Tab-separated table of C-alpha atoms and ligand atoms in Angstrom:
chain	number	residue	atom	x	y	z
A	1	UNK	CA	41.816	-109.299	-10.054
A	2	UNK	CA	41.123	-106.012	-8.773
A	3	UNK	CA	37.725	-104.197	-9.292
A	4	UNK	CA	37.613	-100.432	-10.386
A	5	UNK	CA	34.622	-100.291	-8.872
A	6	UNK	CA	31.335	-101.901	-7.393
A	7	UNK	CA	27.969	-101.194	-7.545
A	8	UNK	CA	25.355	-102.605	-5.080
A	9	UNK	CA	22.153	-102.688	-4.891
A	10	UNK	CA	20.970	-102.385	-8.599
A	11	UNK	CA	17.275	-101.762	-8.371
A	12	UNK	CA	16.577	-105.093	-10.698
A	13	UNK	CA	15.287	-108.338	-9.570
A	14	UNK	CA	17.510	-110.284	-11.578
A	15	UNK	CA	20.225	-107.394	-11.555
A	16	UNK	CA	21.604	-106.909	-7.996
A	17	UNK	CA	25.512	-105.748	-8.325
A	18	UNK	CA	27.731	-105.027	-11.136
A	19	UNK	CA	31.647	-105.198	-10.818
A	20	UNK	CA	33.391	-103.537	-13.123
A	21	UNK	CA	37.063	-104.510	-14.405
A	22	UNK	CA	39.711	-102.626	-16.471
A	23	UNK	CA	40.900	-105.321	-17.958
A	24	UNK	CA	39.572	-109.362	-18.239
A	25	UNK	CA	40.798	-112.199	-20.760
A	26	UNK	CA	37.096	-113.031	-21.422
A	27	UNK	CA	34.236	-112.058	-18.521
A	28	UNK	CA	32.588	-115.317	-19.030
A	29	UNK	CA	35.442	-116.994	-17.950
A	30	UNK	CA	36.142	-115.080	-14.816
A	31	UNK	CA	32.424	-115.143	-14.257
A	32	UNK	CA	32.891	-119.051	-14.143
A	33	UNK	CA	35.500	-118.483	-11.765
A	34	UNK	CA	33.461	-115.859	-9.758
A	35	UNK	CA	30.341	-118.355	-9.189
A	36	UNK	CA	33.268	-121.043	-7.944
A	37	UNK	CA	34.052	-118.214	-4.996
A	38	UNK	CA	30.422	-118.242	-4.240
A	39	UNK	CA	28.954	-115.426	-6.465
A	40	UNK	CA	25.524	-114.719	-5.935
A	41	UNK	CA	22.626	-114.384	-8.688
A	42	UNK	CA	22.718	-111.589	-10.316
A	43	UNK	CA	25.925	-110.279	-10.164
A	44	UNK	CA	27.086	-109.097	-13.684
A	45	UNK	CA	31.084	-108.964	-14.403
A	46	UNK	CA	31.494	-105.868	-16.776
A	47	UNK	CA	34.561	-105.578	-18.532
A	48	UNK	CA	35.979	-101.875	-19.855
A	49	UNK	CA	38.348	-103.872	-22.367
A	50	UNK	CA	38.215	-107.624	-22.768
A	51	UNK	CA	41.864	-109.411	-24.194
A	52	UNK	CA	40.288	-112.957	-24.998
A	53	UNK	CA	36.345	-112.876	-25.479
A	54	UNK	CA	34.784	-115.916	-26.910
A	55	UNK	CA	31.635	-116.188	-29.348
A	56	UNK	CA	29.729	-118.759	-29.843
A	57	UNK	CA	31.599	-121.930	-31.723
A	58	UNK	CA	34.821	-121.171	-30.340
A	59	UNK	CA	34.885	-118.382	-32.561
A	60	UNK	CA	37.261	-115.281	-31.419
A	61	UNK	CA	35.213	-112.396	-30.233
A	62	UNK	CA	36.524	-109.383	-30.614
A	63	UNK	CA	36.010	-105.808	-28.833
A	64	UNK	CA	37.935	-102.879	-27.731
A	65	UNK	CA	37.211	-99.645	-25.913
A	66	UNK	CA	34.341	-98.704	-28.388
A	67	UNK	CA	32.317	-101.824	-27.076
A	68	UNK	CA	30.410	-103.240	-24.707
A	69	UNK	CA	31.545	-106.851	-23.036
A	70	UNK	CA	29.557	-107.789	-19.725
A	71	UNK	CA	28.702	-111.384	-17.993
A	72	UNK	CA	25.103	-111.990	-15.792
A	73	UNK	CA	25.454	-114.330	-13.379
A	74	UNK	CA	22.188	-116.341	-12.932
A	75	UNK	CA	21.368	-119.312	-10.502
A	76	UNK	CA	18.724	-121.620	-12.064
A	77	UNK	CA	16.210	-124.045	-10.082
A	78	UNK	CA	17.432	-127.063	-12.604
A	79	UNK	CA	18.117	-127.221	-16.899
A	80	UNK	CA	14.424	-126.962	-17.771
A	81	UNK	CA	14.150	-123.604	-18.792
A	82	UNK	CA	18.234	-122.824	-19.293
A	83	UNK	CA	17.720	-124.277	-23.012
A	84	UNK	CA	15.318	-121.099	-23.795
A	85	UNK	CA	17.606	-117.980	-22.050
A	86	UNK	CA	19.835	-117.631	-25.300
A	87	UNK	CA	16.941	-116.724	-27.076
A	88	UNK	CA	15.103	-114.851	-24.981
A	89	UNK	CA	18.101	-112.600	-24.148
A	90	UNK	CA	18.442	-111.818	-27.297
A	91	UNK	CA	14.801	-110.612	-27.608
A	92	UNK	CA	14.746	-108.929	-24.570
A	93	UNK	CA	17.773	-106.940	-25.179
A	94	UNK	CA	16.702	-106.234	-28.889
A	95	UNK	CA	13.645	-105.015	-27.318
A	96	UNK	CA	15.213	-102.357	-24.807
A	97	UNK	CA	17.713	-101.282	-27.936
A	98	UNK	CA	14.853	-100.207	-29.638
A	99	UNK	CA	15.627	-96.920	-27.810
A	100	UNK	CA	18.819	-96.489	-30.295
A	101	UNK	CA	16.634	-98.038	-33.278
A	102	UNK	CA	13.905	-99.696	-34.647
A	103	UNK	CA	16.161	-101.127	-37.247
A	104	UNK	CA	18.085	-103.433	-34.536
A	105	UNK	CA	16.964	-106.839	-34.983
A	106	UNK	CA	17.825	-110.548	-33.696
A	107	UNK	CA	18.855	-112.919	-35.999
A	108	UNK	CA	18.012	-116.886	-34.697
A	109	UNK	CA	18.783	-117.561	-32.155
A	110	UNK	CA	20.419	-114.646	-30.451
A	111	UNK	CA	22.744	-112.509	-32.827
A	112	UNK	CA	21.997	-108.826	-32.568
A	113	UNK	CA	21.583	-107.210	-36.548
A	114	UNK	CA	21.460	-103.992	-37.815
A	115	UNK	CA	20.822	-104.135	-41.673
A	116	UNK	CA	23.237	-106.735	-43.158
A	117	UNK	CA	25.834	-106.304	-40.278
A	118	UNK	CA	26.326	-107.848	-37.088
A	119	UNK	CA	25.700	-105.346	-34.167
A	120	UNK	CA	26.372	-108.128	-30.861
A	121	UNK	CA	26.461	-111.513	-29.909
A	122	UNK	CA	25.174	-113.856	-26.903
A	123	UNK	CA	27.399	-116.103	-25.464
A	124	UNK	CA	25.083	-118.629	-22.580
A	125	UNK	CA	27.085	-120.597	-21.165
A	126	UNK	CA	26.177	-123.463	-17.932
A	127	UNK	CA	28.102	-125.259	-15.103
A	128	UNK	CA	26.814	-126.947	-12.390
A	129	UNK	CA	27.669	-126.461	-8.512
A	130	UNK	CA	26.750	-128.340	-5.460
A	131	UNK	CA	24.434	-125.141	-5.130
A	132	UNK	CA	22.430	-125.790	-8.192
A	133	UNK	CA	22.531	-124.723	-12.167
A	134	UNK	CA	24.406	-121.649	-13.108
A	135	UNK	CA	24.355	-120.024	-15.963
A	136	UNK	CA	26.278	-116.959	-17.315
A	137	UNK	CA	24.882	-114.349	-19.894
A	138	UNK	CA	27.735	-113.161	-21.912
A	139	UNK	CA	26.854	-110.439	-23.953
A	140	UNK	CA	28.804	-107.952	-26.113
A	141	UNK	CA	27.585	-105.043	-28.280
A	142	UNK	CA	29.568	-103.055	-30.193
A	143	UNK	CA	28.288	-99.225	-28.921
A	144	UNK	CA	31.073	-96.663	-30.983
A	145	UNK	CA	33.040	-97.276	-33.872
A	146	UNK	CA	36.241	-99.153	-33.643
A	147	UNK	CA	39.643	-97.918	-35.430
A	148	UNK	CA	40.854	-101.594	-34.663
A	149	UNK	CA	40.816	-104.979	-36.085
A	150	UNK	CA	37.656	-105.347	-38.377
A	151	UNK	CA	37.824	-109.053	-40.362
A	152	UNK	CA	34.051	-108.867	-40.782
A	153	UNK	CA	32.103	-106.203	-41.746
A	154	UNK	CA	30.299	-104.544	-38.457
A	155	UNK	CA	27.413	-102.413	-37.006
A	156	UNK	CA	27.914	-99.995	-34.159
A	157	UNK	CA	24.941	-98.407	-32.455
A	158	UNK	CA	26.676	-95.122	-33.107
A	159	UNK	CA	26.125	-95.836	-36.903
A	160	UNK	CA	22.663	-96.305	-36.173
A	161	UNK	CA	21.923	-93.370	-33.566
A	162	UNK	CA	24.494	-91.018	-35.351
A	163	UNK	CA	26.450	-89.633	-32.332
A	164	UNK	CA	28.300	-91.593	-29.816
A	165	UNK	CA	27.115	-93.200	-26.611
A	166	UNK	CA	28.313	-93.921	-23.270
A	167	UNK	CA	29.277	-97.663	-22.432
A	168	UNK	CA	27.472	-97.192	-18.645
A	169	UNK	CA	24.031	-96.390	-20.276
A	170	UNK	CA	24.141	-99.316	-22.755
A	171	UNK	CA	24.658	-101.464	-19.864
A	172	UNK	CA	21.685	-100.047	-18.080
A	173	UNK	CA	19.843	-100.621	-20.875
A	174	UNK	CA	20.878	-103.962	-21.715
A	175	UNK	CA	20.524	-105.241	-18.196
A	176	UNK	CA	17.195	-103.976	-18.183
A	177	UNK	CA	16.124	-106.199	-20.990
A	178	UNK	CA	17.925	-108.710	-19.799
A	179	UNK	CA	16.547	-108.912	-16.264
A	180	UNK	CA	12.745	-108.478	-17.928
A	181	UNK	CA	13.327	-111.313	-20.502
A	182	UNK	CA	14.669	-114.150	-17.533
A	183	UNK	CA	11.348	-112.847	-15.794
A	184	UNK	CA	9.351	-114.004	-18.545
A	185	UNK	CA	11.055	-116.781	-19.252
A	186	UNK	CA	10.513	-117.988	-15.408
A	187	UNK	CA	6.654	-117.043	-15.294
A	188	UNK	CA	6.301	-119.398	-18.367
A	189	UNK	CA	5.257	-115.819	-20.308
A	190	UNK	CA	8.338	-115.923	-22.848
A	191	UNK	CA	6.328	-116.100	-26.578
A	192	UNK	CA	9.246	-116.700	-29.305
A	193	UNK	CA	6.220	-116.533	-31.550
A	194	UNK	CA	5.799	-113.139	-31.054
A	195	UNK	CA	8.931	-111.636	-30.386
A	196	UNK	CA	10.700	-112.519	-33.541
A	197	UNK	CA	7.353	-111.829	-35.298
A	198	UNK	CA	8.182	-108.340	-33.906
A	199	UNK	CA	12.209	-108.337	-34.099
A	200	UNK	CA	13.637	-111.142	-36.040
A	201	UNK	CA	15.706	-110.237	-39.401
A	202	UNK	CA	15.286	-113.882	-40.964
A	203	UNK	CA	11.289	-114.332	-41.040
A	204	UNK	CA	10.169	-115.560	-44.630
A	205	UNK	CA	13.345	-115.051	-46.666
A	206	UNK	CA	15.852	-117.070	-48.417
A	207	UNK	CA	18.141	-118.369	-45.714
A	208	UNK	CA	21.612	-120.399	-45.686
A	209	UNK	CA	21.540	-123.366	-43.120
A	210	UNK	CA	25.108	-125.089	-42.718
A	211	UNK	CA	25.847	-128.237	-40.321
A	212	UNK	CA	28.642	-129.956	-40.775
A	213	UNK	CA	30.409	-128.206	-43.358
A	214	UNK	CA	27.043	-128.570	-45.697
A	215	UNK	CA	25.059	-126.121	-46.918
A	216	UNK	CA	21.734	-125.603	-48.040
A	217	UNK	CA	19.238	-122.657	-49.319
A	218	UNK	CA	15.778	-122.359	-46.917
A	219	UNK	CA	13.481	-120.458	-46.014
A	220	UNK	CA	12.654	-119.484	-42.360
A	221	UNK	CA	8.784	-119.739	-41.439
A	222	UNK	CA	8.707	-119.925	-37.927
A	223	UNK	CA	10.376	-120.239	-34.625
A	224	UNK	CA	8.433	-122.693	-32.653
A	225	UNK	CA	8.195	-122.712	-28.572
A	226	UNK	CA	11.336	-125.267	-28.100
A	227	UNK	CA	13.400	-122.923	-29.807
A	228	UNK	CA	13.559	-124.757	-32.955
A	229	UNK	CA	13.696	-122.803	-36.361
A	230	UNK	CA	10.657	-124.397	-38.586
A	231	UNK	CA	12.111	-123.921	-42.110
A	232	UNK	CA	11.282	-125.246	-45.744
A	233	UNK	CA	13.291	-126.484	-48.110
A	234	UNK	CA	13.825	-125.800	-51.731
A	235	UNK	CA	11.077	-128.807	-52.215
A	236	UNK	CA	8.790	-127.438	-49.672
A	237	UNK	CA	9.597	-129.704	-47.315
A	238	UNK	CA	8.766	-128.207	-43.536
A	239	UNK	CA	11.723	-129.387	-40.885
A	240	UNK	CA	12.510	-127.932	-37.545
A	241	UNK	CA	15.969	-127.614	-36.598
A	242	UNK	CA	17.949	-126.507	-33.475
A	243	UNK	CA	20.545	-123.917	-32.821
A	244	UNK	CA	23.299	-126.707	-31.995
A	245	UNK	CA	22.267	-128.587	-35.324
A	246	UNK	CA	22.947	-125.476	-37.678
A	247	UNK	CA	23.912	-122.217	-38.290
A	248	UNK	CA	22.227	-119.934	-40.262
A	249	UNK	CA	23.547	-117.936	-42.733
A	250	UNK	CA	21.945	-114.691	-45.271
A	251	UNK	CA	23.274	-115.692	-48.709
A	252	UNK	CA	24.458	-112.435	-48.949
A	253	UNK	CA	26.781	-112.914	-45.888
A	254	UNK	CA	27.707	-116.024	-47.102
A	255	UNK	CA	28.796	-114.627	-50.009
A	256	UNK	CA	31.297	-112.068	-48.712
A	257	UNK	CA	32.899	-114.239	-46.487
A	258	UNK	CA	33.423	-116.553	-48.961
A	259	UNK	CA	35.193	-115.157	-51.610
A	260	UNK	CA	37.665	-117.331	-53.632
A	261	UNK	CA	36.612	-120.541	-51.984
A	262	UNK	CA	35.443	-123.421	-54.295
A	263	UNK	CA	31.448	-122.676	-55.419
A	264	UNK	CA	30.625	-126.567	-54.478
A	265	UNK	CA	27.444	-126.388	-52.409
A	266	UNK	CA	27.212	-122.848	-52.385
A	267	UNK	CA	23.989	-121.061	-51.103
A	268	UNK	CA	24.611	-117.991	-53.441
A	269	UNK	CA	24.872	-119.873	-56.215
A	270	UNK	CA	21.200	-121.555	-55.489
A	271	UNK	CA	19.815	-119.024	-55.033
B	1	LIG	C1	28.646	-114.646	-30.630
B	1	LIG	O1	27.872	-114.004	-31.324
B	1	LIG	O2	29.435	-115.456	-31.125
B	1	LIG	C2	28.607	-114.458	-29.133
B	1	LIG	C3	29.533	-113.379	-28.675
B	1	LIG	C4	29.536	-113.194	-27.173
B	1	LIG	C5	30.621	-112.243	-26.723
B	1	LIG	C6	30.498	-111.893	-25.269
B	1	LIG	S1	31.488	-110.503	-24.846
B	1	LIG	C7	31.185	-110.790	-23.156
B	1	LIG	C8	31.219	-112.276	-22.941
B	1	LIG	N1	32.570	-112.742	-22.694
B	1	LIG	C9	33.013	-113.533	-23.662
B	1	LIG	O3	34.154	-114.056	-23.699
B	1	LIG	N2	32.082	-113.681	-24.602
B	1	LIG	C10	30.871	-112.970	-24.263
């Protein structure tokens, strides 16, 4: 695969070169492939238009030319702080999008928000080399409005900002929170706590928590250090759960993508 371009040298700690690609299936994929051929840390794999992106799940991700699909490569010391990077990413990019507007906000663990709309999504993903831990950052945002596709309803930062914006200065700024947030994380200075006290969506409202195939109405208290969501049932029972356990859900959103299934178990209806 040919690059259009290279750049070296980014003046990041965590951020040295970015390749970017017309054209890739899915950038965490080749990004895989890239640390195989003896990628170093920080190189980030940025993709103009991406044919086969992945969310989290297994889920299809989709973008076109209006958004924003890039892959960090990151070499870890071992797993013990690799569990964590999800949600700090999306905190530290969250924070840096701040620029566009205050109303971007994460959604545990990592989804970006913008009102009741999805705005991007953080796919971590690990494999492990003779040369240690790796990890790649997926990340994709959607920057302009799209003419293609759209299943689910979406948020653009051109919605929010009002006027288009160039991919290349997204990037910057996303790699920018990105490189600050892994920092944090590795000085032990990463406070959940207090970042989604200042940019989480889902504090203290009614929530929708589904694991396998169940559902049932919360509400979200706290995220504690582990990464675990501290919510309380409809008893006011306090449980912690983890972001492979469940998903979480607004009942709103659960609501719209819902319609015409069967109303057994339903959140909406609890609520
Ligand atoms: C999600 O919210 O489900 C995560 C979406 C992550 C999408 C990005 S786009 C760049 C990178 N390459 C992929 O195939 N996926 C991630």
């Amino acid at each position: 695969m040919e690059t259009i371009c290279t750049v070296l040298g980014w003046d990041l700690p965590h951020i040295q070169t970015i390749q970017l690609y017309e054209t890739l299936p899915s950038t965490n994929d080749f990004a895989k492939a890239q640390i195989r051929a003896g990628s170093a840390h920080g190189t980030v794999i940025w993709a103009l238009e991406q044919t086969a992106g992945r969310g989290r799940r297994g889920r299809p991700w989709f973008s076109d030319n209006t958004s924003l699909t890039f892959s960090i490569i990151w070499r870890f010391p071992d797993y013990t702080k690799t569990g964590l990077l999800p949600l700090a990413l999306g905190l530290g990019i969250a924070r840096e999008l701040q620029a566009y507007s205050s109303a971007i906000k994460v959604k545990w663990p990592n989804d970006l928000w913008v009102g009741r709309h999805k705005l991007g999504g953080i796919l971590c993903e690990s494999i492990k080399t003779p040369q240690g831990v790796w990890v790649v950052a997926g990340v994709g945002i959607n920057v302009n409005r799209s003419q293609g596709q759209v299943q689910l309803p979406r948020a653009s930062l051109e919605e929010c900002c009002g006027y288009p914006l160039a991919r290349f200065e997204v990037l910057s700024r996303a790699l920018k929170g990105a490189n600050d947030c892994l920092a944090q994380l590795w000085a032990g200075e990463l406070d959940l706590r207090e970042g989604f006290g200042l940019y989480g969506n889902f504090l203290n409202r009614p929530i929708c928590l589904i694991s396998s195939g169940e559902e049932r109405l919360a509400t979200a208290r706290e995220v504690l250090p582990d990464g675990s969501l501290l919510v309380e049932a409809v008893g006011g029972l306090l449980e912690a759960v983890f972001p492979e356990e469940v998903s979480l859900r607004f009942p709103e959103e659960e609501a719209s993508s819902k319609q015409g299934e069967s109303d057994k178990n339903r959140c909406d209806k609890a609520h």
